[in-house]
Coordinates of C-alpha atoms in Angstrom, one line a residue:
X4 CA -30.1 -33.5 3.6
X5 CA -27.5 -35.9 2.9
X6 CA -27.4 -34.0 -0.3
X7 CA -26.6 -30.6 1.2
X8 CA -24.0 -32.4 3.3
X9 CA -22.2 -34.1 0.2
X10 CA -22.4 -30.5 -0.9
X11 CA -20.9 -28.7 1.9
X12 CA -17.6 -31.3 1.8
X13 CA -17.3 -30.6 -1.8
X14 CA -16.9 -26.8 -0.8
X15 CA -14.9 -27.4 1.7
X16 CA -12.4 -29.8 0.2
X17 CA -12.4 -26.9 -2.9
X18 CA -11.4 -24.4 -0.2
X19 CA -8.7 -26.4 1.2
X20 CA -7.6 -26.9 -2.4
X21 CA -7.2 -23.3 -3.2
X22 CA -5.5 -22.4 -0.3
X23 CA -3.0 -24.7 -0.9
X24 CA -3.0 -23.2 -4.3
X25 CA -2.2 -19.7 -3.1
X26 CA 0.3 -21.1 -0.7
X27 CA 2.4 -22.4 -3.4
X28 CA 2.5 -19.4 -5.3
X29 CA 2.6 -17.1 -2.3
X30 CA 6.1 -19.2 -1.8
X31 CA 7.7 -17.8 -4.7
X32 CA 7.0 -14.2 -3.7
X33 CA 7.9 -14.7 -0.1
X34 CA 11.4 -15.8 -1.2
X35 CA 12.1 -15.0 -5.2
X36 CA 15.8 -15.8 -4.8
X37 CA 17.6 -17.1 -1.9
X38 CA 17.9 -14.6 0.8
X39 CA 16.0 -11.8 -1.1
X40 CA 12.4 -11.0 -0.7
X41 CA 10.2 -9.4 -3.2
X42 CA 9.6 -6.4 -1.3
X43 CA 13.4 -5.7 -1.8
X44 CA 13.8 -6.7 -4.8
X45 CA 11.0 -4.0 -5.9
X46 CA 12.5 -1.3 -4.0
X47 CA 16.1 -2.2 -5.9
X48 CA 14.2 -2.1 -9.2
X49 CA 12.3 1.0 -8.5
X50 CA 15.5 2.7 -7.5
X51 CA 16.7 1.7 -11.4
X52 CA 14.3 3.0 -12.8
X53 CA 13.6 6.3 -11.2
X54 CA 18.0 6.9 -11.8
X55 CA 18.6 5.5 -15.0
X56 CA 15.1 4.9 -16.1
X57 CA 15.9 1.3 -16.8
X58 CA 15.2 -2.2 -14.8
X59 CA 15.9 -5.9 -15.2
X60 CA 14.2 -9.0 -13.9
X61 CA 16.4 -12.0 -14.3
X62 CA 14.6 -15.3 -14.5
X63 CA 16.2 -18.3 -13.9
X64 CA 14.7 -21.6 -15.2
X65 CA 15.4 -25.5 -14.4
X66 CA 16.1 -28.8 -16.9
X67 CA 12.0 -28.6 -17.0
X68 CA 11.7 -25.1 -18.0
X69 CA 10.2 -24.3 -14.7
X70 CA 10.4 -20.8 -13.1
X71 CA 12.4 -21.3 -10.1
X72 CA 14.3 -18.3 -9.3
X73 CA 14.1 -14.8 -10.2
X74 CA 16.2 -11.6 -9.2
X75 CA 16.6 -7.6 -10.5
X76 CA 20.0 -7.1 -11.9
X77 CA 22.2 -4.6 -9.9
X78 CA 23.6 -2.1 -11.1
X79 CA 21.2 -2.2 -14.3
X80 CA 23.9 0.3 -16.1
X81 CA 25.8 -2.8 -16.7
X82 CA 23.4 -3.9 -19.5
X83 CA 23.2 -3.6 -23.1
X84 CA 20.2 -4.1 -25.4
X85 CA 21.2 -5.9 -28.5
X86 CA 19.5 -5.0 -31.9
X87 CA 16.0 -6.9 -32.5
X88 CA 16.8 -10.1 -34.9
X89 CA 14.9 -11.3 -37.3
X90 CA 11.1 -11.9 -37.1
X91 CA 10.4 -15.6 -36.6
X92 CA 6.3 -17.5 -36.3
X93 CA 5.7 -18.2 -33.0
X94 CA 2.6 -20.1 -31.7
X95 CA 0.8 -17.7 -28.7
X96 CA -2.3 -18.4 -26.5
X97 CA -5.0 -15.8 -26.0
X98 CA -8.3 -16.1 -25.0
X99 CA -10.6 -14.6 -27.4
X100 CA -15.0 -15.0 -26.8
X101 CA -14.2 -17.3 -23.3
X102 CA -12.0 -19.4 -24.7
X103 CA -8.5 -20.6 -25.0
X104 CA -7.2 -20.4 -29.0
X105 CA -3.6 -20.5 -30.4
X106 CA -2.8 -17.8 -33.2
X107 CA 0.7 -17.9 -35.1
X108 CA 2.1 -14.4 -34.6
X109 CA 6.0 -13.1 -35.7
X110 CA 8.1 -11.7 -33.2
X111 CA 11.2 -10.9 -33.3
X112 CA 13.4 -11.3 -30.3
X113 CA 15.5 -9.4 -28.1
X114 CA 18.8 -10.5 -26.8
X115 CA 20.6 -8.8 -23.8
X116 CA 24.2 -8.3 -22.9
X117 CA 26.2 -7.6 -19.3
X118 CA 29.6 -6.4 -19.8
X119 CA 31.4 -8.0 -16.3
X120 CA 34.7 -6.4 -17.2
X121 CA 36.1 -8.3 -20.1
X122 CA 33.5 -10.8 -19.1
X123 CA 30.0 -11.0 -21.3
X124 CA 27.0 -12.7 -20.5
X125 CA 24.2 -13.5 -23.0
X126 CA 20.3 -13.2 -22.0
X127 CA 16.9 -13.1 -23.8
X128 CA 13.7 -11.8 -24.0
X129 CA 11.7 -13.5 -21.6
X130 CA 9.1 -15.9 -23.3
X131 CA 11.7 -16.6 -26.4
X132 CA 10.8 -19.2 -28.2
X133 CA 14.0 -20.7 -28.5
X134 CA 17.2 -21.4 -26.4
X135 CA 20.2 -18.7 -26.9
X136 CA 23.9 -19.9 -25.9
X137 CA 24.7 -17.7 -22.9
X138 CA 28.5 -17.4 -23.3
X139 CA 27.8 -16.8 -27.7
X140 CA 25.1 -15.4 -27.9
X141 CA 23.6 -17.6 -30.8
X142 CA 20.2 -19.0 -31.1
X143 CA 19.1 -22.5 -31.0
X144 CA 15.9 -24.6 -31.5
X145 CA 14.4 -24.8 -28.1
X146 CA 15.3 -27.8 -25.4
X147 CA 18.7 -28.2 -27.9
X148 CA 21.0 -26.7 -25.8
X149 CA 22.9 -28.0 -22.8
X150 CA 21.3 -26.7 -19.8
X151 CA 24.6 -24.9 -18.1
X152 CA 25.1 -23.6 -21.6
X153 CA 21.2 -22.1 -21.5
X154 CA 20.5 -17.9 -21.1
X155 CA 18.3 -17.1 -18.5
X156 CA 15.5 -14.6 -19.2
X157 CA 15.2 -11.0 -19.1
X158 CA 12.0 -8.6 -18.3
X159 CA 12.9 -5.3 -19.2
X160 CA 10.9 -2.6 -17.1
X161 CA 11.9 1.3 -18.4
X162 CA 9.7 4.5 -16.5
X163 CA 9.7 6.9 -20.0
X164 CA 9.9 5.6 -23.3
X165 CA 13.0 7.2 -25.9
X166 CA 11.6 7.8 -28.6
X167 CA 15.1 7.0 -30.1
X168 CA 16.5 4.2 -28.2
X169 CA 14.6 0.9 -27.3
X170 CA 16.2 2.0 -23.9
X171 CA 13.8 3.7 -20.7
X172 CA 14.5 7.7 -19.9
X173 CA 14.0 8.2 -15.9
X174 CA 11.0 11.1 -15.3
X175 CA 13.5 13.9 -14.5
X176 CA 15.1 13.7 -17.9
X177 CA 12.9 16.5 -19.3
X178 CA 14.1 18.7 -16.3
X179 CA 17.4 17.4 -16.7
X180 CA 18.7 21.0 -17.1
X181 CA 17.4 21.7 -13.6
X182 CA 19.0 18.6 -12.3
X183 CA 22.4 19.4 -13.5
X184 CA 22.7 23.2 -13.0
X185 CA 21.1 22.6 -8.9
X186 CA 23.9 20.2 -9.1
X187 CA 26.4 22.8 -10.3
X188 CA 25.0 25.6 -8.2
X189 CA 25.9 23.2 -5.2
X190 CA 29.3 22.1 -6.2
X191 CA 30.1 25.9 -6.8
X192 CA 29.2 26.2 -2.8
X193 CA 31.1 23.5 -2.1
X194 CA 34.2 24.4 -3.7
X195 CA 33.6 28.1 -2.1
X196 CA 33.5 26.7 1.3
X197 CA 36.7 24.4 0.5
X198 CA 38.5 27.4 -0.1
X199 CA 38.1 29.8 2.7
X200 CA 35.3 31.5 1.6
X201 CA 37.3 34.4 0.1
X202 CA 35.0 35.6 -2.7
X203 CA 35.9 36.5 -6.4
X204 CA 38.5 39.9 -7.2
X205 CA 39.6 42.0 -8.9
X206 CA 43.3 43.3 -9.0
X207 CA 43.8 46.9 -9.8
X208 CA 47.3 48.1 -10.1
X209 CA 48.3 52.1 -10.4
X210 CA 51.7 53.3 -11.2
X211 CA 53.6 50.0 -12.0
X212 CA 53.4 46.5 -13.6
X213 CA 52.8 43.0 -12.2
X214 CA 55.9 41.2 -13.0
X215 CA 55.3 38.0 -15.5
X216 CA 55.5 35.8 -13.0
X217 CA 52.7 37.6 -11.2
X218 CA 50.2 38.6 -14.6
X219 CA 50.7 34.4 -15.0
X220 CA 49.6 33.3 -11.7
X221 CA 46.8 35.9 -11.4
X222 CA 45.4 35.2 -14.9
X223 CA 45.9 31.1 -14.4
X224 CA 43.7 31.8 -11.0
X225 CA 40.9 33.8 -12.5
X226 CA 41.0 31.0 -15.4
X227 CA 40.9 28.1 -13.1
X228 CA 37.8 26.1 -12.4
X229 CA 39.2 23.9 -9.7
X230 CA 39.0 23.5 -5.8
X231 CA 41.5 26.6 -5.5
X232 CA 39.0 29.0 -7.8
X233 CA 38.6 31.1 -4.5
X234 CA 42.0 31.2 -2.8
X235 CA 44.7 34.2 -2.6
X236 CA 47.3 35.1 -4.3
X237 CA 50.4 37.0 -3.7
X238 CA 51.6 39.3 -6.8
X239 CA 54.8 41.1 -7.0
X240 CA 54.4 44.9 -9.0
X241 CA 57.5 47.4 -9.8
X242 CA 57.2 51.0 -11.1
X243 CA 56.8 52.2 -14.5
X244 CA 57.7 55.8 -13.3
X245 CA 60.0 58.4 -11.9
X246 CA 63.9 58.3 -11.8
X247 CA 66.6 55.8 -10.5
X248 CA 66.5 58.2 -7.3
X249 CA 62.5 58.7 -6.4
X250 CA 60.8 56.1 -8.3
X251 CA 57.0 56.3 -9.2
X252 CA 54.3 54.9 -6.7
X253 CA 52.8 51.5 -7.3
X254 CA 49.2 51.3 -5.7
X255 CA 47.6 48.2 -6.2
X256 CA 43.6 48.0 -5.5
X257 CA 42.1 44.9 -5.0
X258 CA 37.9 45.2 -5.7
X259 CA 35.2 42.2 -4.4
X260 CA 32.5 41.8 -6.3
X261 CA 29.5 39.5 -5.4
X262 CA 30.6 40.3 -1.8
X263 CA 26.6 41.8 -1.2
X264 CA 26.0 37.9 -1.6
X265 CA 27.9 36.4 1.2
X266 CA 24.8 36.7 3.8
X267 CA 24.1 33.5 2.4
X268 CA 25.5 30.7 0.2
X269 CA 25.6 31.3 -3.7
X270 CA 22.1 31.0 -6.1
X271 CA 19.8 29.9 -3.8
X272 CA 16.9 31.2 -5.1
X273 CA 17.9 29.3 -8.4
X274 CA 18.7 26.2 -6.5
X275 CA 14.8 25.9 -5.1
X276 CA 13.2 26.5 -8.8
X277 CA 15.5 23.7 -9.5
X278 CA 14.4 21.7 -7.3
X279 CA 10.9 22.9 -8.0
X280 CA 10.8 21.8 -11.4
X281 CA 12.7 18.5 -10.7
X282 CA 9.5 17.9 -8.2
X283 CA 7.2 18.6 -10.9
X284 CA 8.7 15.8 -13.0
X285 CA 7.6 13.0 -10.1
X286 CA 4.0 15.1 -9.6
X287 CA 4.8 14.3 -5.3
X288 CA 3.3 17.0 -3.1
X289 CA 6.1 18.5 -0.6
X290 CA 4.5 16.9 2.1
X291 CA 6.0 13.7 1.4
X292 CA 9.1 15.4 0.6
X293 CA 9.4 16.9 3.4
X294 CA 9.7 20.6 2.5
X295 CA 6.8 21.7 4.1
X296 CA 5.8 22.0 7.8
X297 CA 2.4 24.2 7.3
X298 CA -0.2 21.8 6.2
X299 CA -2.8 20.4 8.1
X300 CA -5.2 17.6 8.2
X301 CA -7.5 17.8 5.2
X302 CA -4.5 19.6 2.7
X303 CA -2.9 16.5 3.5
X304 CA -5.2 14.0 2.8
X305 CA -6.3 15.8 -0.1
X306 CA -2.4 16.2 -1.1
X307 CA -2.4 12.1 -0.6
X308 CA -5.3 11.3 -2.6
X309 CA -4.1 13.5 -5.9
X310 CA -1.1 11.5 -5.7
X311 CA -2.1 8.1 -5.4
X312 CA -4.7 9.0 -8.0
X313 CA -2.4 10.5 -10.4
X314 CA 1.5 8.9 -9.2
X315 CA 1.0 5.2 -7.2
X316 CA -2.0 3.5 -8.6
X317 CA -0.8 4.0 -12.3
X318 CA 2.7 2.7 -11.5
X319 CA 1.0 -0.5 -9.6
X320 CA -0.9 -1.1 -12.3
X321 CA 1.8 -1.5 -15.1
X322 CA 4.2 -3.5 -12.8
X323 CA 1.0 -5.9 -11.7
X324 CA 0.5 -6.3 -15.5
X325 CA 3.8 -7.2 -15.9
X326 CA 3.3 -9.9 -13.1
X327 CA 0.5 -11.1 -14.3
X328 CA 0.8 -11.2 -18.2
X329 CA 4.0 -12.5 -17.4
X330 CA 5.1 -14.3 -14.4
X331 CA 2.1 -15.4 -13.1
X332 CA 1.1 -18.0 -15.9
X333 CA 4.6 -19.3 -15.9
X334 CA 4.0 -20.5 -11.6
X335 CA 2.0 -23.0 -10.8
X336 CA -1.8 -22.8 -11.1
X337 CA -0.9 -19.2 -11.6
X338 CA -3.4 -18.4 -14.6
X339 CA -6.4 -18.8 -12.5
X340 CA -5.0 -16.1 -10.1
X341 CA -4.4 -12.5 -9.8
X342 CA -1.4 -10.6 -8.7
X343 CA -1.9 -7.0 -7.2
X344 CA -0.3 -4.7 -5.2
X345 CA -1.0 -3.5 -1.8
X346 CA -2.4 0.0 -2.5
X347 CA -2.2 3.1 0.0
X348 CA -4.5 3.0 3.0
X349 CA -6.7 6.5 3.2
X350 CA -9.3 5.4 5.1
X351 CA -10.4 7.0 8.3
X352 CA -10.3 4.2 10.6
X353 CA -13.3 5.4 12.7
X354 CA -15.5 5.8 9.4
X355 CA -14.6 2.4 8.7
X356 CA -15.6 0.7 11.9
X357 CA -18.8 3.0 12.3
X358 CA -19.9 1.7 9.0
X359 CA -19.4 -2.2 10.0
X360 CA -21.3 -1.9 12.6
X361 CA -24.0 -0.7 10.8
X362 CA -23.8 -4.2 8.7
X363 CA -22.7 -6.3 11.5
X364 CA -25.8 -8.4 11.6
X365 CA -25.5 -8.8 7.8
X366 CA -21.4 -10.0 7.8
X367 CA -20.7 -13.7 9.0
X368 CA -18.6 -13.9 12.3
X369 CA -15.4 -14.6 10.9
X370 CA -15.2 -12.1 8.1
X371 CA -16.5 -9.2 10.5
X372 CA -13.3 -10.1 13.1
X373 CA -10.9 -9.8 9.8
X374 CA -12.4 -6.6 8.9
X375 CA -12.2 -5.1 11.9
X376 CA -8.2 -6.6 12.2
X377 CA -7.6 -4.8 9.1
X378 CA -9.0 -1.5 10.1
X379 CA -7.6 -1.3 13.2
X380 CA -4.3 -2.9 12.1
X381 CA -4.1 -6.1 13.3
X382 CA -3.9 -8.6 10.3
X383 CA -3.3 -11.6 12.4
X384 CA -6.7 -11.0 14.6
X385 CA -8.9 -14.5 14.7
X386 CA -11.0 -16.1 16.6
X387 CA -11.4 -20.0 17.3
X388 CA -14.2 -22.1 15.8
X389 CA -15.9 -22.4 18.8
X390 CA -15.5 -18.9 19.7
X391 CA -17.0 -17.8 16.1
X392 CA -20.0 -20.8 16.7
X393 CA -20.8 -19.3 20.1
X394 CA -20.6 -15.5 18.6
X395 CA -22.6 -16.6 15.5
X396 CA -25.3 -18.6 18.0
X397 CA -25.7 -15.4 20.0
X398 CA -26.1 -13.3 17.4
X399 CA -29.0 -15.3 15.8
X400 CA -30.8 -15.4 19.5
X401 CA -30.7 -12.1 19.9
X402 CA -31.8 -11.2 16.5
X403 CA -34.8 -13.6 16.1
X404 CA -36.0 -11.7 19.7
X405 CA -35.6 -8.4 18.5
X406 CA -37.5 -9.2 15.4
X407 CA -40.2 -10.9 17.3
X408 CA -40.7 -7.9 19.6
X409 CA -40.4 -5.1 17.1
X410 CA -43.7 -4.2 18.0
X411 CA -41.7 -2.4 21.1
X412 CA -39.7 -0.5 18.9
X413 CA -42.6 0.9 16.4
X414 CA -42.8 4.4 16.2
X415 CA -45.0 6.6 13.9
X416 CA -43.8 7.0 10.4
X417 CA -41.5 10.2 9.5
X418 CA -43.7 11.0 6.6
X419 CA -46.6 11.3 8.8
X420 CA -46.0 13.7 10.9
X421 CA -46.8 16.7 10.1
X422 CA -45.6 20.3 11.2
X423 CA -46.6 21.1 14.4
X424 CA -47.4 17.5 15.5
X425 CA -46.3 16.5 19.0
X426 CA -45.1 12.8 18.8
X427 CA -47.2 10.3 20.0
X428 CA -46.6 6.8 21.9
X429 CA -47.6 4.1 20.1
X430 CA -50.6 2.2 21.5
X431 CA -52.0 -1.2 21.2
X432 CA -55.7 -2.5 19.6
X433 CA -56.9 -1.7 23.1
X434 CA -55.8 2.1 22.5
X435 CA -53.1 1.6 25.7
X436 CA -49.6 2.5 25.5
X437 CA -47.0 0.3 24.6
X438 CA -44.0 0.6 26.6
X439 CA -40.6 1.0 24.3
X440 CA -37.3 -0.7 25.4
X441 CA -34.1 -0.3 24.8
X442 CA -32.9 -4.1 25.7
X443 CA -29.3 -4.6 27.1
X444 CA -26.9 -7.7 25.3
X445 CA -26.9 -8.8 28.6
X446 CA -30.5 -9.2 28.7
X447 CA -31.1 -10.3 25.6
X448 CA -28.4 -13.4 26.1
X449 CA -30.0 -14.0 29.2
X450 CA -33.6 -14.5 28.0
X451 CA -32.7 -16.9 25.4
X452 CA -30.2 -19.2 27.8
X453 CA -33.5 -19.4 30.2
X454 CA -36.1 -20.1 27.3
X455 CA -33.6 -22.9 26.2
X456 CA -33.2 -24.2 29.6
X457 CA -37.2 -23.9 30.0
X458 CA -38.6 -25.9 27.1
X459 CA -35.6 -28.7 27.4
X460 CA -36.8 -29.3 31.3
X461 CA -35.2 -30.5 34.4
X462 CA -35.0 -34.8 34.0
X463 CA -31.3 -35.1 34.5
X464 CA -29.6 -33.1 37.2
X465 CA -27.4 -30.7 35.1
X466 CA -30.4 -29.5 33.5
X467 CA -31.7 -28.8 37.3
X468 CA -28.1 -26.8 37.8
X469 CA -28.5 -24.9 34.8
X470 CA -31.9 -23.6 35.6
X471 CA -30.7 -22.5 39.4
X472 CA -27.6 -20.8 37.9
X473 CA -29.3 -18.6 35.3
X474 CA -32.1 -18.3 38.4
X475 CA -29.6 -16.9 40.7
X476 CA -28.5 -14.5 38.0
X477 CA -32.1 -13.7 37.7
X478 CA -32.7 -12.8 41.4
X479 CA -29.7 -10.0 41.1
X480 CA -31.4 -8.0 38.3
X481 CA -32.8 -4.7 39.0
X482 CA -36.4 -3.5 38.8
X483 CA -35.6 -2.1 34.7
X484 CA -33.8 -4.9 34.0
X485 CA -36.2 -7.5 35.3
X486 CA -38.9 -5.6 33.3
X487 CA -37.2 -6.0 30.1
X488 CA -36.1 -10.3 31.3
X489 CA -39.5 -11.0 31.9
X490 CA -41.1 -9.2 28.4
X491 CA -38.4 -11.0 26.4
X492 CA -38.6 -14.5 28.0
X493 CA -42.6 -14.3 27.6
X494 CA -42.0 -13.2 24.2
X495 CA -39.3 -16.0 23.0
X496 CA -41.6 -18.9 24.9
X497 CA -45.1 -17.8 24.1
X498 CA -45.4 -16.9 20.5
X499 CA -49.5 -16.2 20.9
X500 CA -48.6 -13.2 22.9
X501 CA -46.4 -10.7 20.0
X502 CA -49.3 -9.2 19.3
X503 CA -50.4 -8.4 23.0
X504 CA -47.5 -7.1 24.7
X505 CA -49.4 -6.0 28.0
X506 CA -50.8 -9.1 28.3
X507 CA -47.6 -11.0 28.1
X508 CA -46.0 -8.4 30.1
X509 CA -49.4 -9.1 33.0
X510 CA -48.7 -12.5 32.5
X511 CA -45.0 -13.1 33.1
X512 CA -44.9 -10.6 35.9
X513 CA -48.0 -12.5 38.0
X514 CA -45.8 -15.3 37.4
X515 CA -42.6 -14.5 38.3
X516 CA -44.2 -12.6 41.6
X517 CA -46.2 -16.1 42.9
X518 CA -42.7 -18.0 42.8
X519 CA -41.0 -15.5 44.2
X520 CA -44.3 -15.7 47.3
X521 CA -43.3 -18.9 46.8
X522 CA -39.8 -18.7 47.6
X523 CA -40.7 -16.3 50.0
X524 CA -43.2 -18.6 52.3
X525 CA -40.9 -21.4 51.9

């Protein structure tokens, strides 16, 4: 005993040592850099990537080498990756069989440049092996530099690789025709709305010349790929024909063309393959797009789990390996954890509950109230100690009675029966029936409190109040209820009798009905 007890404070002082663990990494992702939290900083990075197909993670160190700080770089355009030097040996731990062994690899390192106006600042790869001068950009044995003089560290995330550049490619750059003519297409409305909406012409002229002035301006217009592409003109014509008396007739003719088009705004029809093709590249359904309104239920959830399949899982699993390989051994006691990301919930909430209570009596108090706080929502749900204890003690009551009466629940066996079989009651060794009950929490909770209060006794007076308060509960139950009280409290109190549930039913009941004459007379 005193054993299991020296055991039980070992676990619990290992507990209390882990959380505190967690806690001290959970600080640095709770607050990364001052006034910055690690959800934002993702979102920032993510919206790098996806534009320019390109991220940065700057981590800042202290005098100890310690990871203090760390931040994405904004705007990443700003950076430049700086051709790989020279391999040198460095010394690397893997784990290889179990166990912990250092290998001598060559690497060669990666140095990073920010152009801040005429301004440059030196980084390096994160994990260098030695110091780089942040304002030369020269490398030094490690721990030789002065510390304000130090680069801080770069992790480089890219979404597609170039396979011409050590630089990323965002996921629409195969489609990037798409992109830019959609773009194009748009600007051309734009710069038609700008201007009127007067639509392209031609000018026809019979009998006469433009003057130069007027050939000019019309050919500088119909050349002209400004905001005034679309406006009017005024031309000036004279006659070629006739006399000085009766000149010739000038008739000047202006034709539209692409007029049929004006119902609507220009290549619209091109415009959505665009964007069609664009959407393609990111492999997201419309629904979370919003460009469609006609789905329903099951399309949708069958639209959410293709893409968390094929599009979020995959991209949480390359940034956690990032973390992890990473950042998380650089923290502290953060090799002996995991970092993962908080994948998308697609599970029917109803289901979920349906199926703990199918394992309720299996799950210890506590970790069947967090379950059901995360299904339904609420993280923060708990229960006190004492509230879990009392739960917990219930639970145990009410389970060792139903297992002790199970011969009330016993029904014939499904492979049994055969077709055209009525069912049959189940009987005792004395060929009678044996009544089934459904029992009632209530009644169950009941039955155990007065067993307890039965086989403890009445010496001391708050025993004696104890036994009259569950009594006066007692006297208020219906005929069912009673029925099921006095089974279960024969039961729990008089072991002898599981076998003979009429006779412990006769027994209780010729019992309970001489006190209540009892009570009665008196």
């Amino acid at each position: 005993e005193k054993m299991v007890e020296e055991g039980k404070e070992a676990d619990e002082k290992s507990a209390a040592a882990e959380k505190a663990e967690i806690a001290a990494i959970q600080e640095y992702f709770d607050e990364p850099f001052p006034g910055e939290s690690f959800l934002t900083q993702r979102r920032q990075m993510r919206g790098e990537q996806e534009s320019i197909g390109n991220a940065y993670l700057e981590v800042m160190r202290n005098a100890k080498e310690e990871v203090v700080f760390w931040k994405p770089i904004i705007p990443a355009k700003n950076i430049r990756l700086v051709r790989l030097d020279d391999a040198v040996d460095v010394t690397k731990t893997v784990k290889r069989n179990g166990i912990d062994q250092e290998v001598v690899v060559s690497v060669r390192e990666r140095r990073f440049v920010q152009a801040l106006g005429k301004n440059i600042v030196w980084f390096k790869d994160f994990g260098a092996s030695r110091d780089l001068n942040k304002k030369t950009g020269e490398w030094s044995p490690l721990n030789t530099l002065k510390f304000e003089d130090r680069a801080n560290e770069i992790i480089h995330y890219i979404n597609q690789r170039d396979p011409f550049s050590p630089y990323g490619l965002p996921r629409w750059w195969s489609n990037a025709p798409s992109v830019i003519g959609s773009r194009r297409a748009e600007e051309f409305n734009l710069m038609f709305f700008d201007s009127g909406g007067i639509p392209p012409m031609m000018v026809i002229v019979s009998g006469g010349a433009l003057a130069v002035e007027a050939e000019k301006a019309l050919r500088d217009h119909f050349m002209a790929t400004g905001p005034n592409r679309h406006a009017a003109i005024v031309l000036e014509a004279y006659g070629t024909g006739g006399d000085i008396d009766k000149p010739s007739n000038v008739k000047i003719q202006i034709e539209r063309f692409g007029s049929e088009r004006q119902s609507d705004s220009f290549f619209e029809n091109y415009i959505e393959r665009c964007d069609h093709r664009t959407q393609r590249s990111f492999r997201i359904p419309s629904q979370f797009l919003g460009m469609s309104d006609d789905f329903t239920f099951a399309t949708a959830l069958s639209s959410m789990l293709v893409v968390e399949a094929q599009v979020f899982a995959p991209e949480r699993a390359e940034f956690d390996e990032h973390i992890n390989l990473k950042l998380m051994p650089e923290l502290p006691n953060g090799e002996k954890y995991i970092y993962r990301s908080k994948k998308l919930s697609l599970a029917d909430a109803e289901k979920q509950l349906s199926g703990l209570g199918l394992i309720k009596t299996l799950l210890p108090p506590k970790t069947l109230v967090e379950k059901v706080g995360e299904v339904v929502g609420w993280p923060n749900l708990t229960l006190s100690d004492e509230e879990l204890d009392e739960i917990g003690a219930q639970r145990d009551r009410e389970f060792e009675l139903k297992t002790r009466l199970s011969f009330l629940r016993t029904s014939n066996d499904p492979g049994d029966k055969k077709p055209g079989d009525k069912k049959k009651p189940p009987v005792n060794d004395k060929g009678k029936p044996v009544k089934k009950y459904d029992f009632l929490p209530g009644i169950v909770s009941l039955a155990a409190d007065m067993s307890e209060v039965l086989q403890i006794g009445f010496a001391r007076p708050e025993e004696a109040r104890a036994f009259q308060a569950l009594r006066e509960k007692v006297v208020t139950l219906d005929a069912d209820s009673m029925d099921q009280f006095r089974t279960l409290l024969v039961a729990h109190l008089l072991p002898a009798f599981e076998h003979d549930p009429n006779g412990a039913h006769e027994l209780i009941t010729q019992v309970f009905e001489v006190d209540h004459e009892r009570t009665r007379l008196s």
